[in-house]
Amino acid sequence: MDKSNSTYQIKCLPAINFVQKIGVYESKNRYFVVGSNNARTKYRILKIDRTEGHDLTIVDDRVEYTELDMINSLNVGLHRNTSLNKIASAFGIVGFVRLLEGYYMILITKRRRVAVIGREIIYKIEDTSMIYLPNDAYRIPNVNEPRYLKIFQSVDLSSNFYFSYSYDVTHTLQVNMSIAQNVPNDLSGDSVFVTRSCPNKIFVWNDYLLKDVRDKLHPDWILNIMHGFISQSNVSIFGRPIYITLIARRSNRYAGTRFLKRGANKNKFAKTLTTDTED
C-alpha cells in the first residue's frame, strides 16, 4: 500500500471541564473544594488556607482521584480530632474577589440549560453565593466592608450570564468550528486528539475574578462566563425541524449603554457587542 496516497481521518474534539458538581467542606483552618463529574467517578480537590487574613493561598495538586482516593486524601489533610462540615453545593466557581477584610469565593449554585449546539450544552446562571474564606479568628475588621460587599453584590449574576463546560461561548461558531491551530505535526494514521480553545478575553466577564487563580488551577476548574443574551428556538421549515440559536456578547471593557455618550473611554474602548446566529 502506497502510504503517500493514503487518506487519514483526524478528529479534533473539544476539551470538557469534567468538574461540573462541587461540594465545599469546612474545617477550622481550611476549605476543601471537591469537584466531580456528573457520574461522580472522577474527582479533583482544592485546598484553601483559612489562616490568611488578606492573601489567597490555594493549592491544586492537579491529581484526578477516584471516589475512594478522594476520601483518603481528605482524611490525610485533616488534623486529629478534626471533622469536616459540608457548607455548600455548586455547579462551578465564578472566581475570587478580595475586599477590605479578605477574599471571597463566588459559586454558581443554580443553573438552567438554555441551548444545545451540536452535543455541547450552554447554561444560564440562575443563582450564586459568596463564601468568606478567612476564619473569623483571622478576620481584620473594617467598618467599610459591608458597604463594599453590597456594591459588589449589586451586580446581579443571575441576569444574562452564561457558561458551558465544553463550548467556548466567548467565540463565534465560525471560530469554534475552524481548524485547530495546535494540531500536532507528527500525527499519522487515523487520530483523535483533544484541544482546549483560548477564550476571547474581551468577552470573559469574570476574567478579573480569575486573575489570581487562572495559572494556579487545572483548566477543569476554570469557567469562562459570558454576559449577554442566548436564545434557542425550534422552527419547522418544510416539515424539517431546525434549531436557530442567537448569541449576543457584551464586552467587559465597556459595560452599560451609550446614552448621551460618544467615542471611546480613557482606555480606548467603545461599547463592543457581537451577535451570531447558528442553525
XYZ file of N, CA and C in Angstrom:
837
model
N 0.839 -1.203 0.000
C 0.000 0.000 0.000
C 0.875 1.254 0.000
N 0.604 2.147 -0.927
C 1.369 3.387 -1.033
C 0.877 4.383 0.006
N 1.672 4.595 1.060
C 1.251 5.470 2.153
C 1.103 6.912 1.704
N 1.813 7.277 0.624
C 1.718 8.662 0.173
C 0.342 8.995 -0.362
N -0.407 7.967 -0.778
C -1.749 8.191 -1.298
C -2.830 7.841 -0.287
N -2.421 7.523 0.946
C -3.388 7.135 1.967
C -4.150 8.353 2.463
N -5.387 8.118 2.839
C -6.218 9.173 3.402
C -6.443 8.887 4.869
N -6.060 9.815 5.722
C -6.209 9.641 7.151
C -7.326 10.537 7.663
N -7.972 10.072 8.706
C -9.035 10.860 9.331
C -8.556 11.346 10.689
N -8.554 12.653 10.861
C -8.120 13.255 12.121
C -9.320 13.930 12.766
N -9.663 13.502 13.979
C -10.789 14.080 14.705
C -10.271 14.996 15.802
N -10.790 16.193 15.835
C -10.431 17.164 16.870
C -11.643 17.389 17.761
N -11.544 17.012 19.018
C -12.662 17.111 19.953
C -12.394 18.214 20.975
N -13.447 18.927 21.404
C -13.248 19.973 22.418
C -13.017 19.365 23.796
N -12.143 19.986 24.557
C -11.926 19.547 25.937
C -13.162 19.867 26.769
N -13.526 18.947 27.640
C -14.693 19.127 28.504
C -14.225 19.290 29.942
N -14.639 20.360 30.585
C -14.353 20.522 32.013
C -15.184 19.506 32.787
N -14.538 18.457 33.298
C -15.342 17.429 33.964
C -15.817 17.863 35.350
N -15.232 18.940 35.912
C -15.712 19.436 37.206
C -17.029 20.171 36.979
N -18.137 19.448 37.190
C -19.470 20.006 36.959
C -20.344 19.962 38.210
N -19.843 19.334 39.251
C -20.511 19.343 40.552
C -19.463 19.616 41.615
N -19.805 20.475 42.566
C -18.836 20.907 43.567
C -19.444 20.817 44.955
N -18.648 20.324 45.888
C -19.004 20.358 47.299
C -17.926 21.107 48.065
N -18.328 22.015 48.942
C -17.375 22.790 49.740
C -17.458 22.317 51.185
N -16.315 21.881 51.723
C -16.255 21.339 53.081
C -15.365 22.238 53.933
N -15.772 22.420 55.167
C -15.124 23.388 56.049
C -14.480 22.702 57.238
N -13.239 23.083 57.519
C -12.610 22.776 58.798
C -12.147 24.102 59.393
N -11.537 24.057 60.541
C -11.151 25.301 61.204
C -10.116 26.077 60.402
N -9.175 25.371 59.795
C -8.057 26.032 59.129
C -8.094 25.970 57.607
N -9.034 25.181 57.052
C -9.049 25.011 55.598
C -10.461 24.875 55.062
N -10.591 25.238 53.786
C -11.740 24.823 52.986
C -11.243 23.767 52.002
N -12.013 22.701 51.860
C -11.735 21.688 50.852
C -12.836 21.783 49.792
N -12.450 22.097 48.575
C -13.408 22.192 47.472
C -13.250 20.936 46.628
N -14.284 20.108 46.623
C -14.246 18.825 45.912
C -15.092 18.939 44.652
N -14.470 18.753 43.503
C -15.179 18.802 42.231
C -15.250 17.430 41.599
N -16.371 17.135 40.952
C -16.544 15.825 40.315
C -17.285 15.973 38.998
N -17.259 14.897 38.206
C -18.098 14.859 37.015
C -19.517 14.482 37.420
N -20.443 14.487 36.461
C -21.844 14.208 36.788
C -22.043 12.797 37.318
N -21.244 11.862 36.828
C -21.382 10.466 37.258
C -20.687 10.197 38.585
N -19.962 11.198 39.095
C -19.203 11.071 40.351
C -18.221 9.896 40.295
N -17.515 9.801 39.183
C -16.483 8.768 39.036
C -15.082 9.371 39.022
N -14.989 10.679 38.791
C -13.701 11.367 38.777
C -13.786 12.603 39.668
N -12.711 12.856 40.397
C -12.725 13.949 41.374
C -11.426 14.760 41.297
N -11.543 16.022 41.681
C -10.383 16.881 41.925
C -10.604 17.626 43.239
N -9.504 18.058 43.864
C -9.591 18.698 45.180
C -8.786 19.996 45.190
N -9.408 21.049 45.724
C -8.714 22.296 46.021
C -8.636 22.464 47.534
N -7.507 22.961 48.011
C -7.339 23.235 49.435
C -7.064 24.725 49.610
N -7.901 25.383 50.410
C -7.791 26.830 50.614
C -7.470 27.103 52.075
N -6.385 27.816 52.308
C -5.942 28.141 53.666
C -6.829 29.233 54.255
N -7.385 28.993 55.438
C -8.259 29.961 56.104
C -7.526 30.786 57.160
N -6.227 30.557 57.321
C -5.474 31.300 58.330
C -4.826 32.557 57.753
N -5.067 32.813 56.470
C -4.555 34.024 55.827
C -5.638 35.097 55.856
N -5.338 36.224 56.471
C -6.329 37.276 56.582
C -6.560 38.042 55.298
N -5.504 38.199 54.487
C -5.627 39.018 53.279
C -5.267 38.271 52.001
N -4.287 37.381 52.054
C -3.817 36.713 50.844
C -4.640 35.464 50.545
N -4.694 35.112 49.262
C -5.378 33.898 48.831
C -4.341 32.797 48.654
N -4.392 31.807 49.535
C -3.487 30.666 49.457
C -4.302 29.445 49.083
N -4.180 29.030 47.830
C -4.985 27.933 47.303
C -4.055 26.918 46.648
N -4.309 25.643 46.910
C -3.450 24.569 46.406
C -4.279 23.618 45.562
N -3.831 23.389 44.338
C -4.429 22.396 43.449
C -3.336 21.397 43.095
N -3.475 20.159 43.578
C -2.443 19.161 43.296
C -2.547 18.608 41.880
N -3.620 18.973 41.157
C -3.842 18.561 39.764
C -3.919 17.044 39.600
N -4.319 16.368 40.654
C -4.477 14.911 40.613
C -5.938 14.576 40.345
N -6.167 13.581 39.504
C -7.523 13.096 39.241
C -7.762 11.866 40.120
N -8.733 11.972 41.040
C -8.967 10.940 42.043
C -10.179 10.076 41.696
N -10.141 8.834 42.187
C -11.366 8.047 42.281
C -12.070 8.459 43.570
N -13.276 7.967 43.782
C -14.004 8.351 44.994
C -13.255 7.918 46.247
N -12.732 6.686 46.250
C -12.013 6.187 47.424
C -10.741 6.992 47.663
N -10.002 7.270 46.597
C -8.774 8.048 46.745
C -9.073 9.465 47.233
N -10.191 10.018 46.774
C -10.575 11.362 47.212
C -10.849 11.381 48.709
N -11.587 10.389 49.199
C -11.900 10.316 50.633
C -10.623 10.162 51.451
N -9.727 9.298 50.986
C -8.462 9.095 51.703
C -7.624 10.369 51.720
N -7.636 11.100 50.618
C -6.860 12.339 50.552
C -7.403 13.382 51.526
N -8.722 13.468 51.647
C -9.312 14.406 52.602
C -8.953 14.026 54.032
N -8.975 12.747 54.322
C -8.644 12.298 55.679
C -7.190 12.594 56.027
N -6.303 12.460 55.034
C -4.892 12.751 55.274
C -4.691 14.237 55.563
N -5.489 15.078 54.914
C -5.341 16.519 55.086
C -5.912 17.065 56.375
N -6.570 16.217 57.166
C -7.182 16.679 58.412
C -6.280 16.420 59.602
N -6.342 17.328 60.556
C -5.649 17.102 61.814
C -6.478 16.155 62.684
N -5.841 15.569 63.655
C -6.532 14.641 64.554
C -7.666 15.367 65.287
N -8.761 14.660 65.459
C -9.961 15.173 66.143
C -10.591 16.362 65.402
N -10.362 16.423 64.082
C -10.961 17.473 63.260
C -11.965 16.853 62.303
N -13.116 17.463 62.194
C -14.150 16.952 61.294
C -14.432 17.969 60.196
N -15.064 17.485 59.123
C -15.438 18.346 58.008
C -16.937 18.560 57.990
N -17.343 19.783 57.718
C -18.760 20.103 57.564
C -19.000 20.603 56.147
N -19.974 20.003 55.468
C -20.305 20.467 54.128
C -21.157 21.721 54.246
N -20.706 22.805 53.614
C -21.408 24.080 53.762
C -22.044 24.565 52.464
N -21.694 23.946 51.336
C -22.261 24.433 50.071
C -22.130 23.382 48.985
N -23.082 23.421 48.061
C -23.023 22.636 46.825
C -23.126 23.613 45.663
N -22.450 23.305 44.572
C -22.432 24.251 43.453
C -22.179 23.517 42.144
N -22.274 24.282 41.055
C -22.039 23.747 39.713
C -20.812 24.370 39.054
N -20.121 25.238 39.775
C -18.925 25.842 39.219
C -18.460 27.012 40.063
N -17.233 27.443 39.800
C -16.638 28.579 40.504
C -16.585 29.768 39.553
N -17.217 30.871 39.955
C -17.154 32.100 39.157
C -15.780 32.739 39.290
N -15.243 32.758 40.512
C -13.932 33.338 40.740
C -13.755 33.741 42.191
N -12.733 34.558 42.433
C -12.390 35.006 43.777
C -12.210 36.526 43.756
N -12.713 37.185 44.792
C -12.582 38.635 44.868
C -12.095 39.022 46.262
N -11.194 39.989 46.297
C -10.675 40.482 47.568
C -11.292 41.834 47.878
N -11.930 41.924 49.042
C -12.434 43.198 49.536
C -11.548 43.641 50.699
N -12.064 44.440 51.596
C -11.225 45.031 52.641
C -10.833 44.042 53.729
N -11.660 43.023 53.946
C -11.387 42.066 55.024
C -10.874 40.726 54.512
N -10.532 40.637 53.247
C -10.011 39.385 52.720
C -10.791 38.900 51.512
N -10.520 37.648 51.144
C -11.069 37.083 49.913
C -12.410 36.390 50.130
N -13.212 36.421 49.054
C -14.458 35.666 48.970
C -14.378 34.748 47.750
N -15.024 33.594 47.863
C -15.173 32.692 46.719
C -16.610 32.774 46.224
N -16.789 32.910 44.914
C -18.119 33.056 44.322
C -18.474 31.768 43.595
N -19.618 31.184 43.941
C -20.034 29.890 43.403
C -21.325 30.010 42.606
N -21.461 29.165 41.584
C -22.721 29.029 40.851
C -23.555 27.973 41.566
N -24.666 28.370 42.155
C -25.482 27.429 42.926
C -26.715 26.947 42.175
N -27.124 27.678 41.144
C -28.244 27.235 40.306
C -27.920 27.546 38.851
N -28.307 26.633 37.965
C -28.080 26.822 36.537
C -29.301 26.326 35.772
N -29.434 26.771 34.523
C -30.546 26.323 33.679
C -30.049 26.166 32.250
N -30.368 25.040 31.644
C -29.942 24.804 30.268
C -30.767 25.670 29.321
N -30.091 26.425 28.454
C -30.800 27.336 27.552
C -30.570 27.010 26.086
N -29.518 26.261 25.770
C -29.241 25.962 24.365
C -28.340 24.741 24.257
N -28.441 24.084 23.113
C -27.565 22.964 22.783
C -27.035 23.200 21.374
N -25.722 23.228 21.226
C -25.090 23.386 19.916
C -24.303 22.116 19.636
N -24.788 21.322 18.689
C -24.197 20.004 18.488
C -24.466 19.161 19.712
N -23.410 18.738 20.371
C -23.544 17.991 21.626
C -23.200 18.847 22.837
N -22.923 20.113 22.601
C -22.449 20.978 23.679
C -23.610 21.757 24.295
N -23.682 21.741 25.625
C -24.780 22.379 26.354
C -24.319 23.731 26.893
N -25.186 24.735 26.747
C -24.927 26.070 27.293
C -25.920 26.332 28.419
N -25.415 26.843 29.541
C -26.237 27.095 30.720
C -26.316 28.591 31.012
N -27.413 28.970 31.630
C -27.575 30.319 32.172
C -27.461 30.244 33.688
N -26.731 31.174 34.279
C -26.607 31.221 35.737
C -27.914 31.720 36.332
N -28.462 30.955 37.264
C -29.717 31.325 37.913
C -29.503 31.895 39.311
N -28.435 31.467 39.984
C -28.173 31.986 41.334
C -26.718 31.730 41.693
N -26.188 32.568 42.568
C -24.809 32.437 43.034
C -24.752 32.662 44.540
N -23.628 32.312 45.130
C -23.406 32.592 46.549
C -21.940 32.954 46.753
N -21.671 33.677 47.843
C -20.311 34.075 48.183
C -19.928 33.480 49.530
N -18.726 32.934 49.603
C -18.215 32.353 50.843
C -16.985 33.147 51.275
N -17.037 33.682 52.493
C -15.884 34.399 53.040
C -14.842 33.366 53.444
N -13.600 33.524 52.974
C -12.608 32.467 53.126
C -11.863 32.462 54.462
N -11.354 33.579 54.992
C -10.608 33.500 56.248
C -11.479 33.071 57.433
N -10.872 32.370 58.356
C -11.539 32.056 59.615
C -11.769 33.359 60.381
N -12.872 33.410 61.134
C -13.195 34.643 61.868
C -12.081 35.064 62.821
N -11.294 34.094 63.288
C -10.201 34.423 64.200
C -9.113 35.237 63.506
N -9.060 35.159 62.169
C -8.034 35.883 61.413
C -8.625 37.061 60.640
N -9.889 37.327 60.862
C -10.531 38.456 60.186
C -9.995 39.767 60.749
N -9.677 40.692 59.859
C -9.257 42.033 60.260
C -10.416 42.969 59.954
N -11.235 43.323 60.962
C -12.475 44.070 60.710
C -12.228 45.432 60.069
N -13.152 45.788 59.194
C -13.128 47.110 58.569
C -14.566 47.601 58.475
N -14.813 48.792 58.950
C -16.190 49.293 59.021
C -16.805 49.482 57.635
N -15.974 49.583 56.611
C -16.489 49.804 55.255
C -16.768 48.511 54.492
N -16.457 47.369 55.109
C -16.647 46.089 54.411
C -18.087 45.863 53.961
N -19.104 46.063 54.826
C -20.488 45.836 54.375
C -20.874 46.702 53.182
N -20.377 47.925 53.135
C -20.724 48.820 52.024
C -20.118 48.322 50.712
N -18.852 47.913 50.764
C -18.209 47.405 49.557
C -18.833 46.082 49.120
N -19.191 45.253 50.082
C -19.825 43.980 49.753
C -21.173 44.208 49.079
N -21.916 45.175 49.569
C -23.216 45.491 48.971
C -23.058 46.015 47.551
N -22.044 46.846 47.330
C -21.789 47.364 45.985
C -21.438 46.226 45.033
N -20.589 45.319 45.488
C -20.194 44.193 44.634
C -21.391 43.308 44.308
N -22.226 43.054 45.299
C -23.374 42.176 45.090
C -24.506 42.855 44.325
N -24.370 44.151 44.053
C -25.396 44.836 43.264
C -25.389 44.372 41.812
N -24.303 43.744 41.380
C -24.260 43.137 40.047
C -24.973 41.796 40.131
N -26.115 41.708 39.482
C -26.954 40.509 39.565
C -26.423 39.448 38.612
N -25.714 38.449 39.155
C -25.133 37.399 38.326
C -26.169 36.418 37.801
N -27.416 36.545 38.247
C -28.476 35.676 37.725
C -29.164 36.307 36.519
N -28.649 37.425 36.051
C -29.261 38.138 34.934
C -28.337 38.103 33.716
N -28.627 37.195 32.787
C -27.954 37.165 31.483
C -26.461 36.865 31.543
N -26.083 35.908 32.383
C -24.714 35.403 32.397
C -24.749 33.927 32.010
N -23.842 33.528 31.106
C -23.908 32.192 30.508
C -22.534 31.528 30.542
N -22.558 30.187 30.525
C -21.307 29.430 30.504
C -21.563 28.047 29.927
N -20.482 27.362 29.599
C -20.568 25.983 29.129
C -19.329 25.249 29.598
N -19.479 23.957 29.848
C -18.338 23.151 30.265
C -17.494 22.700 29.071
N -18.022 22.818 27.847
C -17.307 22.294 26.682
C -17.312 23.227 25.479
N -18.263 24.159 25.403
C -18.356 25.068 24.253
C -17.856 26.448 24.662
N -16.993 27.028 23.842
C -16.432 28.348 24.156
C -17.433 29.429 23.763
N -18.171 29.942 24.746
C -19.204 30.945 24.468
C -18.618 32.324 24.187
N -17.302 32.490 24.345
C -16.684 33.789 24.077
C -16.300 33.951 22.613
N -16.390 32.871 21.836
C -16.064 32.920 20.411
C -17.301 32.618 19.576
N -17.267 33.024 18.318
C -18.355 32.717 17.397
C -18.268 31.258 16.966
N -19.363 30.770 16.386
C -19.379 29.394 15.887
C -18.308 29.189 14.823
N -18.094 30.196 13.981
C -17.091 30.063 12.925
C -15.707 29.812 13.504
N -15.378 30.512 14.579
C -14.077 30.309 15.220
C -14.025 28.937 15.878
N -15.087 28.559 16.578
C -15.096 27.275 17.274
C -15.047 26.090 16.316
N -15.559 26.266 15.092
C -15.573 25.173 14.125
C -14.370 25.197 13.191
N -13.528 26.193 13.300
C -12.361 26.288 12.427
C -11.311 25.271 12.840
N -10.367 25.043 11.951
C -9.316 24.058 12.204
C -8.456 24.526 13.372
N -8.225 23.633 14.309
C -7.430 23.983 15.486
C -6.011 24.372 15.082
N -5.449 25.344 15.799
C -4.111 25.823 15.485
C -3.015 24.985 16.135
N -3.404 24.150 17.107
C -2.394 23.387 17.843
C -2.415 21.910 17.484
N -2.712 21.586 16.206
C -2.696 20.193 15.776
C -1.255 19.703 15.749
N -0.949 18.586 16.411
C 0.423 18.065 16.386
C 0.873 17.768 14.961
N 2.154 18.015 14.683
C 2.684 17.801 13.333
C 3.044 16.353 13.058
N 3.144 15.536 14.104
C 3.614 14.165 13.922
C 2.479 13.150 13.900
N 1.246 13.580 13.605
C 0.130 12.647 13.543
C 0.267 11.753 12.323
N -0.041 10.469 12.505
C -0.007 9.520 11.395
C -1.157 8.545 11.564
N -1.815 8.230 10.465
C -2.968 7.350 10.541
C -4.161 8.071 11.127
N -5.242 7.335 11.312
C -6.428 7.920 11.934
C -6.095 8.343 13.359
N -6.425 9.571 13.702
C -6.048 10.104 15.013
C -7.202 10.877 15.623
N -7.244 10.853 16.943
C -8.202 11.642 17.704
C -7.424 12.405 18.770
N -7.597 13.704 18.820
C -6.950 14.458 19.885
C -7.901 15.522 20.398
N -7.634 15.948 21.623
C -8.496 16.908 22.314
C -7.784 18.250 22.378
N -8.522 19.305 22.090
C -7.941 20.640 22.134
C -8.792 21.547 23.013
N -8.140 22.455 23.699
C -8.833 23.426 24.552
C -8.605 24.818 23.972
N -9.686 25.481 23.603
C -9.556 26.778 22.943
C -9.110 27.853 23.927
N -8.504 28.890 23.380
C -8.114 30.047 24.180
C -9.247 31.063 24.121
N -9.847 31.434 25.243
C -11.027 32.309 25.210
C -10.692 33.703 24.703
N -11.699 34.352 24.165
C -11.584 35.754 23.769
C -11.779 36.598 25.023
N -10.675 37.092 25.581
C -10.698 37.724 26.900
C -11.650 38.913 26.980
N -11.909 39.578 25.867
C -12.766 40.761 25.909
C -14.206 40.405 26.260
N -14.572 39.115 26.089
C -15.927 38.681 26.407
C -15.976 37.741 27.617
N -14.866 37.588 28.324
C -14.851 36.790 29.558
C -15.196 37.734 30.705
N -16.444 37.703 31.151
C -16.915 38.678 32.130
C -16.244 38.503 33.479
N -15.853 37.281 33.825
C -15.220 37.020 35.124
C -13.700 36.937 35.013
N -13.131 37.531 33.992
C -11.681 37.458 33.798
C -10.929 38.035 34.992
N -11.400 39.162 35.530
C -10.735 39.770 36.687
C -10.852 38.872 37.919
N -11.975 38.196 38.072
C -12.184 37.335 39.234
C -11.323 36.076 39.170
N -10.803 35.760 37.991
C -9.977 34.563 37.825
C -8.487 34.885 37.752
N -8.127 36.155 37.783
C -6.738 36.537 37.532
C -5.769 35.965 38.555
N -6.213 35.755 39.793
C -5.319 35.249 40.834
C -5.190 33.732 40.820
N -6.042 33.043 40.060
C -6.040 31.575 40.115
C -5.925 30.918 38.748
N -6.063 31.671 37.665
C -6.085 31.050 36.335
C -4.834 30.222 36.070
N -3.685 30.700 36.501
C -2.434 29.979 36.258
C -2.133 28.945 37.339
N -2.912 28.939 38.413
C -2.653 28.013 39.512
C -3.521 26.759 39.447
N -4.691 26.870 38.828
C -5.658 25.774 38.852
C -5.662 25.010 37.539
N -6.009 23.733 37.633
C -6.202 22.918 36.429
C -7.356 23.510 35.626
N -7.279 23.489 34.292
C -8.357 24.066 33.473
C -9.742 23.497 33.749
N -9.833 22.301 34.331
C -11.147 21.730 34.649
C -11.931 22.603 35.626
N -11.229 23.444 36.397
C -11.898 24.309 37.376
C -12.346 25.638 36.772
N -11.781 26.017 35.633
C -11.972 27.357 35.086
C -13.212 27.418 34.197
N -14.137 28.312 34.530
C -15.309 28.571 33.700
C -15.231 30.004 33.184
N -15.239 30.150 31.865
C -15.248 31.478 31.256
C -16.696 31.896 31.033
N -17.134 32.890 31.788
C -18.543 33.295 31.797
C -18.749 34.497 30.875
N -19.792 34.411 30.065
C -20.113 35.460 29.097
C -21.374 36.192 29.524
N -21.367 37.518 29.370
C -22.537 38.341 29.669
C -23.174 38.778 28.360
N -24.475 38.589 28.249
C -25.154 38.954 27.010
C -26.534 38.334 26.943
N -26.793 37.637 25.853
C -28.112 37.029 25.658
C -27.969 35.798 24.777
N -28.638 34.702 25.170
C -28.665 33.480 24.369
C -30.093 32.959 24.337
N -30.566 32.675 23.143
C -31.904 32.112 22.983
C -31.869 31.092 21.850
N -32.610 30.008 22.025
C -32.669 28.956 21.007
C -34.119 28.583 20.756
N -34.488 28.501 19.480
C -35.861 28.157 19.107
C -35.852 27.043 18.075
N -36.881 26.209 18.147
C -37.054 25.118 17.192
C -38.145 25.519 16.208
N -37.778 25.689 14.951
C -38.748 26.064 13.922
C -38.819 24.963 12.875
N -39.955 24.879 12.221
C -40.160 23.864 11.185
C -40.099 24.522 9.815
N -39.186 24.039 8.971
C -39.041 24.548 7.614
C -39.280 23.398 6.644
N -40.406 23.467 5.924
C -40.817 22.394 5.018
C -40.859 21.048 5.740
N -41.364 21.086 6.979
C -41.508 19.868 7.752
C -40.242 19.382 8.423
N -39.164 20.115 8.244
C -37.890 19.714 8.852
C -37.600 20.607 10.054
N -37.384 20.016 11.251
C -37.103 20.843 12.437
C -35.706 21.450 12.371
N -35.630 22.741 12.614
C -34.360 23.458 12.599
C -34.233 24.236 13.905
N -33.082 24.103 14.563
C -32.813 24.884 15.767
C -32.024 26.134 15.374
N -32.567 27.283 15.719
C -31.898 28.558 15.462
C -31.468 29.147 16.805
N -30.192 29.459 16.909
C -29.624 29.955 18.166
C -29.071 31.359 17.967
N -29.487 32.271 18.823
C -28.985 33.646 18.802
C -28.093 33.860 20.018
N -26.863 34.300 19.768
C -25.914 34.575 20.851
C -25.401 36.005 20.696
N -25.603 36.812 21.727
C -25.093 38.187 21.744
C -24.159 38.337 22.937
N -22.986 38.916 22.698
C -21.964 39.037 23.743
C -21.675 40.501 24.035
N -21.532 40.794 25.314
C -21.207 42.168 25.731
C -19.767 42.213 26.238
N -19.034 43.212 25.788
C -17.637 43.360 26.173
C -17.501 43.688 27.658
N -16.435 43.183 28.269
C -16.161 43.513 29.669
C -15.338 44.795 29.806
N -14.998 45.425 28.683
C -14.179 46.639 28.711
C -15.021 47.913 28.707
N -16.297 47.774 28.356
C -17.150 48.965 28.272
C -18.577 48.512 28.544
N -18.938 48.460 29.805
C -20.257 47.948 30.189
C -21.293 49.064 30.142
N -22.551 48.665 30.017
C -23.635 49.634 30.068
C -23.977 50.229 28.712
N -24.952 51.102 28.713
C -25.419 51.731 27.479
C -24.551 52.931 27.117
N -24.790 53.475 25.914
C -24.042 54.653 25.473
C -24.947 55.877 25.418
N -25.942 55.904 26.272
C -26.856 57.043 26.296
C -26.100 58.323 26.647
N -26.206 59.327 25.786
C -25.521 60.616 25.942
C -23.998 60.468 25.984
N -23.480 59.409 25.373
C -22.034 59.197 25.312
C -21.613 59.030 23.858
N -20.395 59.448 23.546
C -19.842 59.274 22.216
C -18.377 58.875 22.329
N -17.909 58.123 21.352
C -16.498 57.790 21.299
C -16.087 56.706 22.274
N -14.796 56.691 22.591
C -14.210 55.655 23.437
C -13.926 56.205 24.828
N -13.673 55.287 25.762
C -13.305 55.706 27.106
C -11.800 55.969 27.174
N -11.297 56.238 28.369
C -9.885 56.611 28.500
C -8.940 55.470 28.157
N -9.467 54.238 28.166
C -8.658 53.075 27.794
C -8.810 52.717 26.321
N -9.430 53.626 25.551
C -9.587 53.488 24.105
C -10.579 52.399 23.718
N -11.539 52.118 24.604
C -12.565 51.139 24.297
C -13.911 51.828 24.153
N -14.641 51.454 23.127
C -16.038 51.838 22.994
C -16.871 50.590 23.230
N -18.167 50.745 23.271
C -19.036 49.603 23.527
C -18.868 48.567 22.423
N -18.617 47.321 22.814
C -18.430 46.238 21.860
C -19.497 45.185 22.085
N -20.212 44.841 21.034
C -21.256 43.826 21.121
C -21.210 42.997 19.853
N -21.075 41.689 19.997
C -21.093 40.812 18.831
C -22.318 39.921 18.894
N -22.849 39.612 17.741
C -24.025 38.751 17.650
C -23.803 37.738 16.546
N -24.082 36.466 16.824
C -24.035 35.468 15.763
C -25.217 34.526 15.900
N -25.608 33.973 14.785
C -26.761 33.081 14.720
C -26.323 31.749 14.146
N -26.722 30.659 14.816
C -26.386 29.324 14.337
C -27.656 28.550 14.049
N -27.566 27.664 13.066
C -28.681 26.755 12.819
C -28.152 25.384 12.407
